[in-house]
Amino acid sequence: MTFSDVLVSASQDGAIARAVEKILAGKLVVVPTETVYGLAADATSSEAVLKIYSAKERPSFNPLICHVSSVDMAARFVDMPDIGVNLAEKFWPGPLTLVCSLKPKSGIAEEVTAGLNTLAVRCPANAKTRQLIAKTNKPIAAPSANLSGKLSPTRAETVQASMGDRVDLILDDGPTNIGIESTIVAIDDSGITLLRPGTITADDIFNATGETVKHRNSSTITAPGQLASHYAPDAEVFLEQSRPAEGQIFIGFGDIECDVNLSRSGDLHEAAKNLFEALRQADKGLPIAVAPIPHTGVGIAINDRLKRAAAARPEASDD
Ligand code: TXA
Ligand code: MG
């Protein structure tokens, strides 16, 4: 099979039908979401889910997000407390992942949760991918479509270049709108806990529901994927630099002179959208200096990803 067979436009006639067929046959399909591209497989098939771990070279202890096409579909697999239903009704389809108790006999392959008794569920905003999920009528496990520890892909071409020979189909729906992965919150009797910041902020959740979002105690790793280093370019990354040192590539923010600008107008949503592509473009072997990003609103999620990009890399990094 050549690359051109693997990459198809999601709008092309028959593309979704072909993707449905592949998923039902236990194959790997790269799907667009509003955040980043995902590496999708049937979450009810251990064999299919194991292919995700092996294609990504992902450690088996790091669980996967299950994608659904509606709140009702999510409720087939998890016990959704009222606050979960409320959050889903307010923010779905959209970049919010809810970690809830897994239902007994949910049918979800145990490899998806890496043995946990919780499941992360999310309904993505991309209409083509929701269509794919609805047509398969299967929960779809999909981590970001990058090799474990590398930058998440915001374009189909990036996935093709790094994983084109490891997947059965890539649905191209253009560059993603949001650019960084979904916000993840855990919901249990104690309320809402933020596990991964994203463009839906704790303030957004408070404003929509009146619920205060607790922050994860950093000494306990409740999201196994929250290890210090991932989203890593190959080059060394220096943060909060007002100007680059000699021989560094400079990623800027705002109206400054730089090699790659996250947002000339200083818009944090635009910066999030450009973040991973900017790191990828800057990753040419020279060290990378990054301008300070305000630590408010979406800036919190951007700084989270940058901190991980700059962290020392352990042997087994995250996802
Ligand atoms: O925007 C996104 O969320 C993208 C798109 C493709 O949907 N997906 C994504 O998946 O970022 P991934 O696998 O790269 O990150 C999922 C994170 C990991 O840090 C994992 O540890 C955490 O979710 N996670 C999954 N299931 C969990 C669970 N039951 N409890 C706690 N954390 C969980
Ligand atoms: Mg990932």
Short mmCIF file of C-alpha atoms and ligand atoms in Angstrom, two decimals:
data_model
loop_
_atom_site.label_atom_id
_atom_site.label_comp_id
_atom_site.label_asym_id
_atom_site.label_seq_id
_atom_site.Cartn_x
_atom_site.Cartn_y
_atom_site.Cartn_z
CA MET A 1 0.00 0.00 0.00
CA THR A 2 1.34 3.45 -0.82
CA PHE A 3 0.90 6.59 1.25
CA SER A 4 -1.66 7.96 -1.19
CA ASP A 5 -3.89 4.97 -0.49
CA VAL A 6 -3.73 5.65 3.22
CA LEU A 7 -4.47 9.39 3.27
CA VAL A 8 -7.95 10.39 2.07
CA SER A 9 -9.95 13.57 2.39
CA ALA A 10 -12.69 13.08 4.99
CA SER A 11 -15.05 14.93 2.60
CA GLN A 12 -14.39 12.56 -0.29
CA ASP A 13 -17.35 10.37 -1.29
CA GLY A 14 -17.19 7.07 0.52
CA ALA A 15 -14.37 8.12 2.88
CA ILE A 16 -16.44 7.74 6.04
CA ALA A 17 -17.94 4.45 4.83
CA ARG A 18 -14.41 3.14 4.24
CA ALA A 19 -13.37 4.28 7.72
CA VAL A 20 -16.43 2.56 9.25
CA GLU A 21 -15.46 -0.68 7.50
CA LYS A 22 -11.89 -0.47 8.78
CA ILE A 23 -12.94 0.21 12.38
CA LEU A 24 -15.43 -2.70 12.31
CA ALA A 25 -12.67 -4.93 10.95
CA GLY A 26 -10.43 -4.05 13.93
CA LYS A 27 -8.07 -1.77 11.97
CA LEU A 28 -6.46 1.56 12.89
CA VAL A 29 -7.93 4.78 11.44
CA VAL A 30 -6.51 8.26 12.04
CA VAL A 31 -9.41 10.64 12.67
CA PRO A 32 -9.67 14.43 12.80
CA THR A 33 -10.94 16.02 15.99
CA GLU A 34 -11.21 19.70 16.90
CA THR A 35 -8.16 19.35 19.21
CA VAL A 36 -5.59 17.09 17.56
CA TYR A 37 -5.71 14.07 15.23
CA GLY A 38 -6.52 10.79 17.01
CA LEU A 39 -5.42 7.19 16.36
CA ALA A 40 -8.74 5.36 16.47
CA ALA A 41 -9.81 1.77 16.97
CA ASP A 42 -12.84 -0.17 18.23
CA ALA A 43 -12.71 0.16 22.03
CA THR A 44 -14.61 -3.10 22.50
CA SER A 45 -11.89 -5.16 20.81
CA SER A 46 -8.73 -5.95 22.81
CA GLU A 47 -6.97 -6.93 19.63
CA ALA A 48 -7.74 -3.60 17.96
CA VAL A 49 -6.81 -1.57 21.06
CA LEU A 50 -3.49 -3.40 21.39
CA LYS A 51 -2.67 -2.23 17.86
CA ILE A 52 -2.95 1.38 19.10
CA TYR A 53 -0.42 0.77 21.87
CA SER A 54 1.95 -0.94 19.52
CA ALA A 55 1.69 1.65 16.70
CA LYS A 56 2.34 4.49 19.16
CA GLU A 57 4.92 2.53 21.18
CA ARG A 58 2.85 3.64 24.15
CA PRO A 59 3.43 2.20 27.63
CA SER A 60 0.61 -0.21 28.48
CA PHE A 61 -0.14 1.55 31.82
CA ASN A 62 -1.36 4.72 30.10
CA PRO A 63 -5.14 4.49 29.46
CA LEU A 64 -6.99 5.78 26.41
CA ILE A 65 -9.89 8.19 25.91
CA CYS A 66 -13.07 6.64 24.53
CA HIS A 67 -14.85 8.78 21.94
CA VAL A 68 -18.64 8.73 21.71
CA SER A 69 -21.17 10.49 19.49
CA SER A 70 -23.61 11.59 22.22
CA VAL A 71 -24.25 11.84 25.96
CA ASP A 72 -26.58 8.82 25.69
CA MET A 73 -23.82 6.77 24.12
CA ALA A 74 -21.40 7.74 26.95
CA ALA A 75 -24.00 6.59 29.49
CA ARG A 76 -23.80 3.06 28.03
CA PHE A 77 -20.23 2.77 29.33
CA VAL A 78 -19.92 4.98 32.41
CA ASP A 79 -22.02 5.97 35.40
CA MET A 80 -22.52 9.65 34.83
CA PRO A 81 -23.36 11.59 37.97
CA ASP A 82 -25.69 14.58 37.44
CA ILE A 83 -22.76 16.96 37.34
CA GLY A 84 -21.22 14.86 34.52
CA VAL A 85 -24.45 14.99 32.51
CA ASN A 86 -24.60 18.73 33.13
CA LEU A 87 -21.00 19.23 31.94
CA ALA A 88 -21.57 17.05 28.88
CA GLU A 89 -24.75 18.94 27.98
CA LYS A 90 -22.94 22.26 28.31
CA PHE A 91 -19.66 21.42 26.57
CA TRP A 92 -20.29 18.50 24.17
CA PRO A 93 -19.60 18.09 21.41
CA GLY A 94 -16.33 19.75 22.35
CA PRO A 95 -12.87 19.54 23.90
CA LEU A 96 -13.82 18.26 27.37
CA THR A 97 -13.04 14.71 28.55
CA LEU A 98 -14.89 13.31 31.56
CA VAL A 99 -13.37 10.54 33.67
CA CYS A 100 -16.21 8.62 35.35
CA SER A 101 -16.76 5.17 36.89
CA LEU A 102 -16.74 2.40 34.34
CA LYS A 103 -20.00 0.43 34.28
CA PRO A 104 -19.78 -3.29 35.00
CA LYS A 105 -20.24 -5.26 31.75
CA SER A 106 -19.56 -2.10 29.75
CA GLY A 107 -17.99 -4.17 26.98
CA ILE A 108 -14.97 -1.85 26.90
CA ALA A 109 -11.74 -3.81 26.37
CA GLU A 110 -9.67 -3.72 29.56
CA GLU A 111 -6.65 -2.44 27.65
CA VAL A 112 -8.52 0.88 27.12
CA THR A 113 -8.56 1.70 30.83
CA ALA A 114 -5.23 -0.01 31.56
CA GLY A 115 -7.03 -1.86 34.36
CA LEU A 116 -8.51 1.25 36.07
CA ASN A 117 -12.16 1.22 37.21
CA THR A 118 -12.73 4.56 35.50
CA LEU A 119 -13.12 5.44 31.82
CA ALA A 120 -12.33 8.74 30.09
CA VAL A 121 -15.14 9.68 27.65
CA ARG A 122 -15.38 12.53 25.19
CA CYS A 123 -17.66 13.57 22.32
CA PRO A 124 -15.52 15.36 19.72
CA ALA A 125 -16.75 18.42 17.83
CA ASN A 126 -15.57 17.24 14.40
CA ALA A 127 -18.78 16.30 12.54
CA LYS A 128 -17.11 13.70 10.27
CA THR A 129 -15.65 11.85 13.21
CA ARG A 130 -18.93 11.94 15.10
CA GLN A 131 -20.58 10.53 12.00
CA LEU A 132 -17.98 7.74 11.92
CA ILE A 133 -18.63 6.91 15.59
CA ALA A 134 -22.41 6.96 15.14
CA LYS A 135 -22.22 4.73 12.04
CA THR A 136 -20.01 2.14 13.71
CA ASN A 137 -22.12 2.42 16.88
CA LYS A 138 -18.90 1.50 18.70
CA PRO A 139 -17.03 3.42 21.37
CA ILE A 140 -13.82 4.57 19.71
CA ALA A 141 -10.55 4.54 21.65
CA ALA A 142 -8.27 7.26 20.30
CA PRO A 143 -5.13 8.76 21.77
CA SER A 144 -3.35 11.54 19.93
CA ALA A 145 -1.92 10.15 16.67
CA ASN A 146 1.76 10.64 17.50
CA LEU A 147 4.51 8.30 18.61
CA SER A 148 4.54 8.18 22.42
CA GLY A 149 6.39 11.16 23.86
CA LYS A 150 6.28 13.20 20.65
CA LEU A 151 4.24 16.27 19.75
CA SER A 152 0.53 15.75 19.08
CA PRO A 153 -0.38 16.20 15.39
CA THR A 154 -2.65 19.01 14.23
CA ARG A 155 -2.41 18.09 10.54
CA ALA A 156 -3.01 14.86 8.62
CA GLU A 157 0.30 15.27 6.73
CA THR A 158 2.19 15.21 10.01
CA VAL A 159 0.57 11.89 10.92
CA GLN A 160 1.29 10.55 7.46
CA ALA A 161 4.98 11.44 7.79
CA SER A 162 5.45 9.86 11.22
CA MET A 163 2.94 6.98 11.26
CA GLY A 164 1.74 6.53 7.66
CA ASP A 165 3.13 3.01 7.48
CA ARG A 166 1.59 1.93 10.82
CA VAL A 167 -2.08 2.76 10.18
CA ASP A 168 -4.74 1.58 7.75
CA LEU A 169 -6.39 4.90 6.89
CA ILE A 170 -5.91 8.61 7.62
CA LEU A 171 -8.98 10.86 7.30
CA ASP A 172 -7.77 14.36 6.40
CA ASP A 173 -10.04 17.22 7.47
CA GLY A 174 -7.47 20.01 7.40
CA PRO A 175 -5.62 21.61 10.33
CA THR A 176 -7.40 21.26 13.67
CA ASN A 177 -9.04 24.35 15.18
CA ILE A 178 -8.07 24.11 18.82
CA GLY A 179 -4.56 22.70 18.48
CA ILE A 180 -4.03 21.28 21.98
CA GLU A 181 -5.63 18.24 23.57
CA SER A 182 -8.94 18.32 25.45
CA THR A 183 -9.35 19.43 29.05
CA ILE A 184 -9.66 16.32 31.25
CA VAL A 185 -11.66 16.32 34.48
CA ALA A 186 -12.43 13.47 36.86
CA ILE A 187 -15.92 13.38 38.30
CA ASP A 188 -16.70 11.53 41.51
CA ASP A 189 -18.44 12.01 44.84
CA SER A 190 -15.91 14.65 45.82
CA GLY A 191 -16.78 16.79 42.79
CA ILE A 192 -14.73 17.84 39.74
CA THR A 193 -10.94 17.51 39.62
CA LEU A 194 -8.83 18.91 36.79
CA LEU A 195 -6.46 16.26 35.43
CA ARG A 196 -5.23 18.06 32.28
CA PRO A 197 -5.80 21.74 31.43
CA GLY A 198 -7.13 22.62 27.97
CA THR A 199 -8.99 25.41 26.21
CA ILE A 200 -12.08 24.79 28.38
CA THR A 201 -10.76 26.31 31.61
CA ALA A 202 -11.70 25.77 35.26
CA ASP A 203 -13.31 29.23 35.11
CA ASP A 204 -15.37 28.21 32.05
CA ILE A 205 -16.62 25.18 34.00
CA PHE A 206 -17.40 27.29 37.07
CA ASN A 207 -19.23 29.88 34.97
CA ALA A 208 -21.31 27.22 33.19
CA THR A 209 -22.17 25.05 36.20
CA GLY A 210 -21.39 26.95 39.41
CA GLU A 211 -19.11 24.03 40.37
CA THR A 212 -15.61 24.74 41.63
CA VAL A 213 -12.93 22.69 39.93
CA LYS A 214 -10.32 21.22 42.27
CA HIS A 215 -6.76 20.92 41.14
CA ARG A 216 -5.03 17.60 41.17
CA ASN A 217 -2.61 17.04 44.01
CA SER A 218 0.66 16.98 42.06
CA SER A 219 2.18 14.29 44.31
CA THR A 220 -0.31 11.67 43.11
CA ILE A 221 -0.43 10.61 39.48
CA THR A 222 -4.14 9.95 38.96
CA ALA A 223 -3.91 10.41 35.21
CA PRO A 224 -1.16 7.96 34.43
CA GLY A 225 -0.32 10.03 31.39
CA GLN A 226 0.55 13.05 33.45
CA LEU A 227 4.25 12.25 33.60
CA ALA A 228 6.61 15.22 33.52
CA SER A 229 7.89 14.84 29.98
CA HIS A 230 5.99 14.54 26.77
CA TYR A 231 5.01 16.72 23.83
CA ALA A 232 8.76 16.75 23.32
CA PRO A 233 10.58 18.11 20.30
CA ASP A 234 14.09 16.67 19.78
CA ALA A 235 15.78 20.02 20.49
CA GLU A 236 16.29 21.45 23.97
CA VAL A 237 13.57 23.97 24.93
CA PHE A 238 14.07 27.07 27.13
CA LEU A 239 10.95 28.80 28.46
CA GLU A 240 10.07 32.38 29.43
CA GLN A 241 12.82 33.91 27.32
CA SER A 242 12.33 37.56 26.41
CA ARG A 243 14.88 37.18 23.61
CA PRO A 244 16.85 34.24 22.14
CA ALA A 245 20.50 33.59 22.93
CA GLU A 246 22.93 33.33 20.02
CA GLY A 247 22.12 30.28 17.89
CA GLN A 248 18.65 29.62 19.31
CA ILE A 249 15.40 29.46 17.36
CA PHE A 250 12.92 31.88 18.90
CA ILE A 251 9.19 31.13 19.26
CA GLY A 252 7.48 34.43 20.03
CA PHE A 253 4.12 35.60 21.31
CA GLY A 254 2.80 39.09 20.57
CA ASP A 255 4.26 41.81 18.41
CA ILE A 256 7.94 40.87 18.63
CA GLU A 257 10.68 39.80 16.25
CA CYS A 258 11.02 36.01 16.20
CA ASP A 259 11.43 32.97 13.96
CA VAL A 260 7.94 31.56 14.55
CA ASN A 261 5.13 33.56 16.17
CA LEU A 262 2.37 31.80 18.16
CA SER A 263 0.11 34.86 17.83
CA ARG A 264 1.24 38.29 16.69
CA SER A 265 -1.87 39.86 18.23
CA GLY A 266 -1.28 38.10 21.56
CA ASP A 267 -4.42 35.92 21.31
CA LEU A 268 -4.09 32.83 23.52
CA HIS A 269 -6.58 30.72 21.52
CA GLU A 270 -4.59 31.42 18.35
CA ALA A 271 -1.39 30.55 20.22
CA ALA A 272 -2.86 27.20 21.36
CA LYS A 273 -3.89 26.44 17.78
CA ASN A 274 -0.34 27.13 16.51
CA LEU A 275 1.62 25.68 19.43
CA PHE A 276 2.52 22.15 18.30
CA GLU A 277 3.10 23.14 14.68
CA ALA A 278 5.37 25.98 15.85
CA LEU A 279 7.40 23.58 18.02
CA ARG A 280 7.63 21.17 15.12
CA GLN A 281 8.77 23.89 12.71
CA ALA A 282 11.31 25.21 15.20
CA ASP A 283 12.69 21.71 15.84
CA LYS A 284 15.58 21.84 13.37
CA GLY A 285 18.41 20.78 15.67
CA LEU A 286 19.15 24.15 17.31
CA PRO A 287 17.93 24.89 20.86
CA ILE A 288 14.50 26.53 21.05
CA ALA A 289 13.74 29.63 23.15
CA VAL A 290 10.08 30.41 23.85
CA ALA A 291 8.72 33.83 24.86
CA PRO A 292 6.74 34.11 28.12
CA ILE A 293 3.05 33.20 27.75
CA PRO A 294 0.60 34.85 30.19
CA HIS A 295 -0.51 32.30 32.79
CA THR A 296 -4.22 33.08 32.56
CA GLY A 297 -7.15 31.40 30.77
CA VAL A 298 -5.95 29.21 27.91
CA GLY A 299 -2.37 30.28 28.77
CA ILE A 300 -2.47 27.77 31.64
CA ALA A 301 -2.90 24.87 29.18
CA ILE A 302 -0.25 26.29 26.81
CA ASN A 303 2.24 26.61 29.67
CA ASP A 304 1.42 23.06 30.80
CA ARG A 305 2.35 21.70 27.34
CA LEU A 306 5.45 23.93 27.13
CA LYS A 307 6.65 22.81 30.56
CA ARG A 308 6.39 19.20 29.44
CA ALA A 309 8.15 20.00 26.15
CA ALA A 310 11.03 21.52 28.13
CA ALA A 311 11.25 18.79 30.80
CA ALA A 312 14.06 16.25 30.89
CA ARG A 313 12.99 13.11 29.05
CA PRO A 314 12.70 9.84 30.94
CA GLU A 315 13.05 6.54 29.09
CA ALA A 316 9.30 5.86 29.14
CA SER A 317 7.64 9.15 28.47
CA ASP A 318 3.92 9.80 28.31
CA ASP A 319 1.74 9.69 25.27
O1 TXA B 1 -8.05 16.03 22.66
C1 TXA B 1 -7.82 14.88 23.07
O2 TXA B 1 -8.14 14.50 24.21
C2 TXA B 1 -7.13 13.93 22.11
C3 TXA B 1 -8.09 13.65 20.94
C4 TXA B 1 -7.53 12.64 19.96
O3 TXA B 1 -9.34 13.28 21.43
N1 TXA B 1 -6.76 12.71 22.75
C5 TXA B 1 -5.75 12.63 23.63
O4 TXA B 1 -5.49 11.35 24.07
O5 TXA B 1 -5.09 13.59 24.00
P1 TXA B 1 -4.14 10.92 24.79
O6 TXA B 1 -4.18 9.45 24.91
O7 TXA B 1 -3.00 11.49 24.04
O8 TXA B 1 -4.28 11.54 26.23
C6 TXA B 1 -5.23 11.00 27.10
C7 TXA B 1 -4.89 11.27 28.52
C8 TXA B 1 -3.66 10.53 29.01
O9 TXA B 1 -2.88 11.44 29.79
C9 TXA B 1 -4.27 9.44 29.89
O10 TXA B 1 -3.42 9.07 30.93
C10 TXA B 1 -5.52 10.11 30.41
O11 TXA B 1 -5.99 10.83 29.31
N2 TXA B 1 -6.54 9.14 30.78
C11 TXA B 1 -7.21 8.26 30.00
N3 TXA B 1 -8.06 7.50 30.72
C12 TXA B 1 -7.96 7.90 31.98
C13 TXA B 1 -8.58 7.51 33.21
N4 TXA B 1 -9.47 6.53 33.25
N5 TXA B 1 -8.23 8.17 34.33
C14 TXA B 1 -7.33 9.16 34.31
N6 TXA B 1 -6.69 9.58 33.16
C15 TXA B 1 -7.00 8.96 32.04
MG MG B 2 -1.23 12.29 23.57
#
